[in-house]
Short mmCIF file of C-alpha atoms and ligand atoms in Angstrom, two decimals:
data_model
loop_
_atom_site.label_atom_id
_atom_site.label_comp_id
_atom_site.label_asym_id
_atom_site.label_seq_id
_atom_site.Cartn_x
_atom_site.Cartn_y
_atom_site.Cartn_z
CA MET A 1 -15.18 134.60 24.19
CA LYS A 2 -13.03 131.98 22.65
CA MET A 3 -11.93 130.40 25.89
CA LYS A 4 -11.87 126.93 24.22
CA THR A 5 -8.94 127.90 21.90
CA LEU A 6 -6.68 129.19 24.74
CA GLY A 7 -4.52 126.97 26.61
CA LEU A 8 -5.94 126.36 30.30
CA SER A 9 -2.88 127.92 31.99
CA LEU A 10 -3.39 131.06 29.83
CA VAL A 11 -7.06 131.11 30.77
CA ALA A 12 -6.28 130.83 34.42
CA ALA A 13 -3.57 133.37 34.37
CA THR A 14 -5.90 135.86 32.63
CA LEU A 15 -8.84 135.41 35.05
CA VAL A 16 -8.29 137.64 38.13
CA SER A 17 -11.40 138.20 40.27
CA LEU A 18 -12.17 141.73 41.61
CA THR A 19 -10.78 141.04 44.96
CA GLY A 20 -7.61 140.63 43.22
CA THR A 21 -7.27 136.79 43.99
CA ALA A 22 -6.21 134.87 40.85
CA LEU A 23 -8.68 131.91 40.27
CA SER A 24 -6.83 128.65 40.03
CA ALA A 25 -6.94 126.50 36.89
CA SER A 26 -9.66 124.56 38.48
CA GLU A 27 -11.98 127.45 38.34
CA ALA A 28 -11.11 128.58 35.01
CA PRO A 29 -14.16 128.15 32.86
CA ARG A 30 -14.61 124.78 30.71
CA LEU A 31 -17.74 124.72 28.50
CA ALA A 32 -19.97 122.06 27.10
CA PRO A 33 -18.76 120.11 24.03
CA LYS A 34 -19.35 122.05 20.69
CA THR A 35 -21.60 119.25 19.08
CA TYR A 36 -24.17 116.95 20.38
CA PRO A 37 -23.69 113.33 20.38
CA ALA A 38 -25.38 111.26 17.29
CA GLY A 39 -28.66 109.46 17.35
CA GLU A 40 -30.57 108.65 20.61
CA VAL A 41 -27.89 109.56 22.88
CA GLY A 42 -27.83 113.14 21.24
CA LYS A 43 -31.72 113.48 21.73
CA MET A 44 -31.43 112.29 25.43
CA VAL A 45 -28.80 115.05 25.97
CA LYS A 46 -30.88 117.68 24.50
CA LEU A 47 -33.91 116.58 26.58
CA GLY A 48 -31.81 116.56 29.72
CA GLU A 49 -30.62 120.13 28.78
CA ASP A 50 -34.24 121.15 28.44
CA ILE A 51 -35.31 119.69 31.92
CA LEU A 52 -32.30 121.38 33.73
CA ALA A 53 -33.32 124.89 32.24
CA HIS A 54 -37.00 124.42 32.50
CA THR A 55 -37.54 121.91 35.32
CA ASP A 56 -41.00 123.29 36.58
CA THR A 57 -42.52 123.42 33.19
CA ASN A 58 -40.99 120.43 31.41
CA PRO A 59 -43.94 117.69 31.34
CA LEU A 60 -41.50 114.96 32.57
CA THR A 61 -40.61 116.94 35.70
CA LYS A 62 -43.04 119.71 36.54
CA ASP A 63 -45.20 117.69 38.89
CA MET A 64 -41.92 116.70 40.91
CA VAL A 65 -40.92 120.48 41.68
CA GLY A 66 -42.29 122.09 44.72
CA ASP A 67 -40.94 125.58 44.39
CA ASN A 68 -40.28 128.16 41.71
CA LEU A 69 -36.60 127.22 41.01
CA GLN A 70 -35.09 125.36 38.12
CA CYS A 71 -31.87 123.39 38.23
CA THR A 72 -30.07 126.24 36.51
CA SER A 73 -31.16 128.54 39.44
CA CYS A 74 -28.11 127.13 41.24
CA HIS A 75 -26.13 125.34 38.50
CA LEU A 76 -25.56 128.46 36.38
CA LYS A 77 -25.31 128.67 32.69
CA GLY A 78 -21.65 129.49 31.53
CA THR A 79 -20.69 131.56 28.64
CA ASP A 80 -21.85 128.96 26.27
CA GLY A 81 -25.47 129.49 27.76
CA LYS A 82 -25.49 125.74 28.53
CA PRO A 83 -26.80 124.59 32.24
CA GLY A 84 -24.24 124.03 34.66
CA THR A 85 -21.20 125.31 32.69
CA GLY A 86 -20.85 128.31 35.06
CA THR A 87 -17.49 128.62 36.88
CA GLY A 88 -18.83 128.73 40.45
CA ILE A 89 -19.71 126.09 42.88
CA GLY A 90 -22.25 124.01 41.12
CA THR A 91 -20.69 123.67 37.80
CA PHE A 92 -21.48 120.06 36.29
CA ILE A 93 -18.29 120.14 34.43
CA GLY A 94 -16.42 117.08 35.73
CA THR A 95 -19.35 115.93 37.75
CA ALA A 96 -19.77 112.57 35.90
CA THR A 97 -16.07 111.72 36.30
CA SER A 98 -16.42 111.38 40.23
CA PHE A 99 -19.55 108.99 40.32
CA PRO A 100 -20.20 106.43 41.74
CA ALA A 101 -19.26 108.40 44.82
CA TYR A 102 -19.66 107.88 48.57
CA SER A 103 -22.03 110.39 50.39
CA LYS A 104 -21.90 111.05 53.97
CA ARG A 105 -25.46 112.35 54.03
CA GLU A 106 -26.82 109.09 52.81
CA LYS A 107 -24.11 106.93 53.93
CA THR A 108 -24.00 104.90 50.69
CA VAL A 109 -22.15 104.99 47.40
CA GLN A 110 -24.38 107.13 45.15
CA SER A 111 -24.91 106.95 41.40
CA LEU A 112 -25.35 110.25 39.50
CA GLN A 113 -29.03 109.64 39.14
CA ASP A 114 -29.32 109.16 43.02
CA ARG A 115 -27.51 112.59 43.38
CA ILE A 116 -29.79 114.38 41.00
CA ASN A 117 -32.82 113.15 42.83
CA ASN A 118 -31.49 114.46 46.14
CA CYS A 119 -31.60 118.04 44.65
CA PHE A 120 -35.33 117.43 43.70
CA MET A 121 -36.18 116.70 47.42
CA ARG A 122 -34.18 119.58 48.93
CA SER A 123 -33.26 122.36 46.51
CA MET A 124 -36.37 121.97 44.32
CA ASN A 125 -38.49 121.22 47.52
CA GLY A 126 -40.08 118.41 45.57
CA GLU A 127 -40.31 114.58 45.11
CA ARG A 128 -37.66 112.37 43.61
CA PRO A 129 -38.02 111.08 40.02
CA ILE A 130 -38.06 107.29 39.83
CA ILE A 131 -34.56 106.30 38.93
CA ASP A 132 -34.09 105.04 35.29
CA THR A 133 -37.28 106.80 33.96
CA LYS A 134 -36.78 108.93 30.98
CA ALA A 135 -36.42 112.14 32.92
CA SER A 136 -33.79 110.70 35.29
CA VAL A 137 -31.70 109.16 32.65
CA ALA A 138 -31.97 112.37 30.39
CA MET A 139 -30.63 114.62 33.21
CA ALA A 140 -27.75 112.12 33.79
CA THR A 141 -27.11 111.97 30.04
CA TYR A 142 -26.77 115.60 29.69
CA ILE A 143 -24.59 116.09 32.90
CA THR A 144 -22.23 113.03 31.63
CA TRP A 145 -21.86 114.62 28.26
CA LEU A 146 -20.38 117.85 29.99
CA SER A 147 -17.53 115.71 31.12
CA THR A 148 -16.47 114.45 27.58
CA GLY A 149 -12.88 113.85 27.43
CA MET A 150 -12.23 114.17 31.09
CA PRO A 151 -10.47 111.49 33.01
CA MET A 152 -12.41 109.40 35.71
CA LYS A 153 -11.70 110.70 39.16
CA MET A 154 -13.94 108.68 41.61
CA ASP A 155 -14.56 110.56 44.76
CA THR A 156 -14.43 108.50 48.09
CA LYS A 157 -15.44 111.52 50.29
CA ARG A 158 -18.18 113.31 48.68
CA PRO A 159 -20.55 113.12 45.35
CA CYS A 160 -19.06 116.11 43.69
CA SER A 161 -17.24 117.27 40.62
CA PRO A 162 -13.34 117.45 41.20
CA LEU A 163 -13.74 121.09 40.16
CA ASN A 164 -16.14 121.55 43.12
CA SER A 165 -14.98 119.03 45.64
CA ASN A 166 -12.03 120.74 47.43
CA ARG A 167 -13.41 124.37 47.22
CA TRP A 168 -16.75 123.42 48.55
CA ALA A 169 -15.38 121.42 51.60
CA LYS A 170 -12.59 124.05 52.27
CA ASN A 171 -15.17 127.01 52.07
CA ALA A 172 -17.88 125.12 54.14
CA LYS A 173 -15.45 124.77 56.96
CA LYS A 174 -14.15 128.39 56.57
CA PHE A 175 -17.72 129.68 56.76
CA ALA A 176 -18.79 127.34 59.48
CA LYS A 177 -16.05 129.00 61.85
CA ILE A 178 -17.44 132.49 60.89
CA GLN A 179 -21.12 131.68 61.50
CA ARG A 180 -20.54 130.28 64.85
CA LYS A 181 -19.67 133.67 65.81
CA ALA A 182 -22.66 135.29 64.56
CA THR A 183 -24.75 137.96 66.55
CA HIS A 184 -27.75 140.01 65.82
CA ALA A 185 -25.48 142.73 64.48
CA ASN A 186 -24.40 140.33 61.75
CA TYR A 187 -28.08 139.75 60.85
CA VAL A 188 -28.53 143.65 60.65
CA SER A 189 -25.45 144.04 58.43
CA GLY A 190 -26.66 141.10 56.26
CA GLN A 191 -29.85 142.74 55.80
CA LYS A 192 -28.30 146.06 54.84
CA LEU A 193 -26.11 144.26 52.32
CA TYR A 194 -28.90 142.10 50.94
CA GLU A 195 -30.82 145.31 50.25
CA ALA A 196 -27.86 147.07 48.72
CA LYS A 197 -26.41 144.20 46.63
CA CYS A 198 -29.08 141.52 46.04
CA SER A 199 -32.60 142.94 46.27
CA SER A 200 -32.56 144.67 42.91
CA CYS A 201 -32.94 141.27 41.26
CA HIS A 202 -34.24 138.84 44.24
CA GLY A 203 -36.67 141.56 45.66
CA ILE A 204 -36.86 143.12 49.05
CA ASP A 205 -39.32 140.46 50.14
CA GLY A 206 -37.18 137.54 48.42
CA ALA A 207 -39.83 136.86 45.93
CA GLY A 208 -37.58 137.28 42.87
CA VAL A 209 -39.06 138.39 39.59
CA ALA A 210 -40.90 135.62 37.62
CA GLY A 211 -39.01 134.45 34.61
CA ALA A 212 -35.93 136.43 35.36
CA PHE A 213 -34.71 136.43 38.80
CA PRO A 214 -35.30 133.40 41.07
CA PRO A 215 -36.90 133.68 44.42
CA LEU A 216 -34.84 133.23 47.76
CA TRP A 217 -37.45 132.67 50.57
CA GLY A 218 -41.14 132.88 51.57
CA GLN A 219 -44.47 131.78 50.22
CA ASP A 220 -46.53 132.99 47.33
CA LYS A 221 -50.20 133.97 47.81
CA ASN A 222 -51.52 130.42 47.20
CA GLY A 223 -49.09 129.17 49.97
CA ARG A 224 -46.60 127.59 47.65
CA TRP A 225 -42.98 127.72 49.05
CA ARG A 226 -40.97 129.82 46.63
CA ALA A 227 -37.45 128.59 46.99
CA TYR A 228 -35.10 125.73 48.29
CA ASN A 229 -36.21 123.95 51.72
CA THR A 230 -34.52 123.71 54.91
CA GLY A 231 -32.81 120.42 53.99
CA ALA A 232 -31.07 122.12 51.04
CA GLY A 233 -27.16 122.78 50.90
CA LEU A 234 -28.07 126.47 50.66
CA SER A 235 -30.04 126.46 53.70
CA LYS A 236 -27.00 125.68 55.80
CA LEU A 237 -25.39 128.80 56.92
CA ASN A 238 -21.85 127.83 55.89
CA LYS A 239 -22.74 126.02 52.47
CA GLY A 240 -25.05 128.89 51.51
CA ALA A 241 -22.36 131.45 52.16
CA ALA A 242 -19.67 129.32 50.08
CA TRP A 243 -22.20 129.10 47.25
CA VAL A 244 -23.13 132.64 47.22
CA GLN A 245 -19.48 133.87 47.54
CA SER A 246 -18.51 132.00 44.25
CA ASN A 247 -21.68 132.73 42.27
CA MET A 248 -23.30 135.97 43.26
CA PRO A 249 -24.00 138.98 42.64
CA LEU A 250 -24.72 137.64 39.22
CA GLY A 251 -21.61 137.83 37.00
CA GLN A 252 -19.47 139.04 40.11
CA GLY A 253 -18.55 135.77 41.79
CA TYR A 254 -15.76 136.00 44.37
CA THR A 255 -16.32 139.75 44.86
CA LEU A 256 -17.99 139.27 48.40
CA LYS A 257 -15.63 139.54 51.43
CA ASP A 258 -15.85 136.32 53.74
CA GLN A 259 -17.83 138.17 56.49
CA ASP A 260 -20.01 139.95 53.93
CA ALA A 261 -21.08 136.65 52.21
CA ALA A 262 -21.54 135.12 55.86
CA ASP A 263 -23.78 137.93 57.04
CA ILE A 264 -26.01 137.98 53.74
CA MET A 265 -26.73 134.23 54.16
CA LEU A 266 -27.26 134.63 57.89
CA TYR A 267 -30.13 136.99 56.81
CA VAL A 268 -31.33 135.02 53.85
CA ASP A 269 -31.47 131.71 55.83
CA ALA A 270 -33.32 133.35 58.75
CA GLN A 271 -36.29 133.91 56.56
CA PRO A 272 -39.33 131.67 56.27
CA ARG A 273 -38.64 128.66 54.31
CA ALA A 274 -40.28 125.16 53.99
CA ASP A 275 -39.51 122.41 56.61
CA PHE A 276 -37.78 119.56 55.33
CA ASP A 277 -39.02 116.15 55.96
CA LEU A 278 -37.18 113.29 54.03
CA GLN A 279 -40.18 111.02 54.17
CA LYS A 280 -42.47 113.47 52.32
CA GLY A 281 -39.91 113.69 49.46
CA LEU A 282 -39.94 109.95 48.74
CA PHE A 283 -42.78 108.83 46.52
CA PRO A 284 -45.69 106.90 47.80
CA LYS A 285 -44.18 103.51 48.59
CA ASP A 286 -45.83 101.67 45.62
CA LYS A 287 -44.04 104.15 43.02
CA MET A 288 -40.88 104.70 45.01
CA GLY A 289 -38.54 101.90 43.75
CA TYR A 290 -35.13 101.58 45.71
CA TYR A 291 -34.04 104.53 47.60
CA ASN A 292 -30.30 104.19 47.95
CA SER A 293 -29.67 105.44 51.33
CA LYS A 294 -29.18 104.10 54.89
CA VAL A 295 -30.65 107.22 56.28
CA LEU A 296 -34.51 107.03 55.98
CA HIS A 297 -35.43 109.80 58.61
CA GLU A 298 -34.24 113.28 58.50
CA THR A 299 -35.87 116.54 59.41
CA HIS A 300 -34.84 120.11 59.53
CA ASN A 301 -36.27 123.71 59.94
CA VAL A 302 -34.86 127.18 60.25
CA HIS A 303 -34.56 126.81 63.93
CA SER A 304 -32.49 123.52 63.82
CA ASN A 305 -30.35 124.86 60.88
CA PHE A 306 -29.23 127.73 63.19
CA LYS A 307 -28.94 125.31 66.11
CA GLN A 308 -26.42 123.47 64.06
CA PHE A 309 -24.07 126.43 64.68
CA GLY A 310 -24.79 126.98 68.30
CA LEU A 311 -27.19 129.84 67.24
CA ASP A 312 -30.69 130.60 68.28
CA VAL A 313 -32.58 132.33 65.18
CA ASP A 314 -34.94 134.24 67.52
CA VAL A 315 -31.86 136.05 69.12
CA ILE A 316 -30.13 136.39 65.85
CA ARG A 317 -33.31 138.02 64.27
CA GLY A 318 -34.24 139.87 67.42
CA ASP A 319 -37.89 138.69 67.14
CA LYS A 320 -39.90 135.60 67.35
CA LYS A 321 -41.37 135.66 63.79
CA ILE A 322 -39.87 132.13 62.64
CA LYS A 323 -42.10 129.22 63.69
C1 HEC B 1 -31.19 125.93 45.48
C2 HEC B 1 -29.98 125.49 44.61
C3 HEC B 1 -30.04 124.21 43.94
C4 HEC B 1 -30.92 123.78 42.91
C5 HEC B 1 -32.13 124.53 42.48
C6 HEC B 1 -30.41 122.48 42.47
N1 HEC B 1 -29.26 122.28 43.02
FE1 HEC B 1 -28.17 120.75 42.66
N2 HEC B 1 -26.67 121.23 44.03
C7 HEC B 1 -26.92 122.48 44.92
C8 HEC B 1 -25.61 122.47 45.65
C9 HEC B 1 -25.36 123.52 46.50
C10 HEC B 1 -24.94 121.33 45.41
C11 HEC B 1 -23.61 120.95 46.13
C12 HEC B 1 -22.68 121.69 45.49
C13 HEC B 1 -21.58 121.14 44.86
O1 HEC B 1 -21.56 119.82 45.30
O2 HEC B 1 -21.11 121.43 44.00
C14 HEC B 1 -25.53 120.63 44.19
C15 HEC B 1 -25.01 119.46 43.82
C16 HEC B 1 -25.62 118.77 42.64
C17 HEC B 1 -24.99 117.70 42.14
C18 HEC B 1 -23.71 117.11 42.41
C19 HEC B 1 -22.82 117.84 41.49
C20 HEC B 1 -21.49 118.19 41.79
O3 HEC B 1 -20.45 118.06 41.10
O4 HEC B 1 -21.37 118.47 43.09
C21 HEC B 1 -25.80 117.34 41.11
C22 HEC B 1 -25.71 116.24 40.10
C23 HEC B 1 -26.99 118.21 41.25
N3 HEC B 1 -26.77 118.97 42.09
C24 HEC B 1 -28.08 118.13 40.27
C25 HEC B 1 -29.02 118.97 40.24
C26 HEC B 1 -30.23 118.97 39.56
C27 HEC B 1 -30.46 117.84 38.31
C28 HEC B 1 -31.26 119.86 39.70
C29 HEC B 1 -32.51 120.24 39.25
C30 HEC B 1 -33.48 119.17 39.39
C31 HEC B 1 -30.44 120.68 40.98
N4 HEC B 1 -29.34 120.04 41.20
C32 HEC B 1 -31.01 121.72 41.46
C33 HEC B 1 -27.92 123.32 44.81
C34 HEC B 1 -28.98 123.25 43.85
C1 HEC B 2 -28.26 141.07 38.62
C2 HEC B 2 -28.99 140.28 39.21
C3 HEC B 2 -28.76 139.57 40.38
C4 HEC B 2 -28.18 140.06 41.53
C5 HEC B 2 -27.78 141.40 41.78
C6 HEC B 2 -28.12 138.86 42.37
N1 HEC B 2 -28.50 137.86 41.89
FE1 HEC B 2 -28.62 136.03 42.74
N2 HEC B 2 -29.32 135.17 41.06
C7 HEC B 2 -29.63 135.81 40.07
C8 HEC B 2 -30.09 134.93 38.89
C9 HEC B 2 -30.42 135.37 37.58
C10 HEC B 2 -29.98 133.60 39.63
C11 HEC B 2 -30.20 132.32 38.87
C12 HEC B 2 -29.41 131.89 37.79
C13 HEC B 2 -29.88 131.96 36.45
O1 HEC B 2 -31.05 131.69 36.40
O2 HEC B 2 -29.04 132.15 35.50
C14 HEC B 2 -29.62 133.93 40.92
C15 HEC B 2 -29.37 132.81 41.81
C16 HEC B 2 -29.28 133.20 43.29
C17 HEC B 2 -29.37 132.13 44.18
C18 HEC B 2 -29.75 130.45 43.92
C19 HEC B 2 -31.25 130.34 43.48
C20 HEC B 2 -32.18 130.76 44.42
O3 HEC B 2 -33.09 131.60 44.07
O4 HEC B 2 -32.25 130.22 45.65
C21 HEC B 2 -29.23 132.60 45.29
C22 HEC B 2 -29.15 132.02 46.60
C23 HEC B 2 -28.77 133.93 44.97
N3 HEC B 2 -28.92 134.22 43.76
C24 HEC B 2 -28.38 134.93 45.97
C25 HEC B 2 -28.03 136.18 45.87
C26 HEC B 2 -27.44 137.01 46.70
C27 HEC B 2 -27.22 136.83 48.11
C28 HEC B 2 -27.11 138.27 46.03
C29 HEC B 2 -26.49 139.30 46.70
C30 HEC B 2 -25.14 139.29 47.14
C31 HEC B 2 -27.47 138.01 44.73
N4 HEC B 2 -28.09 136.73 44.59
C32 HEC B 2 -27.36 139.04 43.66
C33 HEC B 2 -29.59 137.09 39.75
C34 HEC B 2 -28.88 138.00 40.73
#
């Protein structure tokens, strides 16, 4: 596809999702620059690109990952095959233009490196890389390169690309309203939809297919948790639904109806998943360096994630299988 040679308005006008809603210009695909920067900067961009796609095998990051996901599991590759250039929520195009940015969760102004670390502790169920080590700089360099030529747009509300910021907030609000009304019937509907539309890739048991399709929940036979923990954005019933609606099923973003996306994530996020304890994600104190947050204690589990929406996961599931 020769997207880059088309005017943006033309691209937007030609992109119509299967539900018939035209994608706005901000949702139109924008890709990585065609050439790498020269010299050492180019080398760092390439290293960062490798880490994002192979987070659990790259020697600089593999020990910090506590599940079987890569950054690209959620920050999807676009048509150019580069990490984080997909069109859904989670694109890294424009991300660097919004930092430093305020984060409500940490109650501080965050750098891009801080923000990257937070996905390590939550979405990757792991530990944060020390800020300014090679891995941390490399990931930030790659993500910054993706905003080449874009104007600065510092975000005073959330640490988020201008392409994500509004739709993320708006959709999270929309889905929160829907999830608050959830019942056991929605869970049953979510399971049926999951089995019909998702399990071919992610497995009936949520284990995924190694090397091809990432896992969504559960533990492997060695007790290692497979996917994001209960502190991750996707573990929240509203944010999970917003992300899934814009990215899944793979290649068919924006085809799920609101209620269906909500029900599917009600089902997925009611399955077993690692508890989140912020203190555990921080390195042992001697290695930790400075952690840029005013919030130093935060814990979540599946029960508390449902409670946040006024729901009891035992009632929603209809059993007492979640600890
Ligand atoms: C399980 C899914 C998941 C994984 C895996 C994941 N993230 Fe994220 N990440 C998210 C979600 C959800 C957001 C918030 C959505 C948003 O802001 O667009 C986010 C936001 C971010 C942001 C802020 C960007 C922006 O424009 O919003 C950065 C930077 C980031 N992640 C980096 C990473 C890196 C680096 C990795 C790998 C070490 C990673 N993430 C792994 C789900 C994930
Ligand atoms: C055709 C295969 C396919 C289908 C069908 C599919 N996915 Fe995915 N899904 C993927 C791939 C592949 C990724 C990771 C992106 C990558 O590696 O390029 C992913 C990533 C995800 C992630 C984030 C990463 C993780 O493992 O936590 C979630 C959540 C997810 N899918 C949920 C769903 C849901 C819900 C459905 C059904 C509505 C669905 N998927 C349907 C292939 C698929």
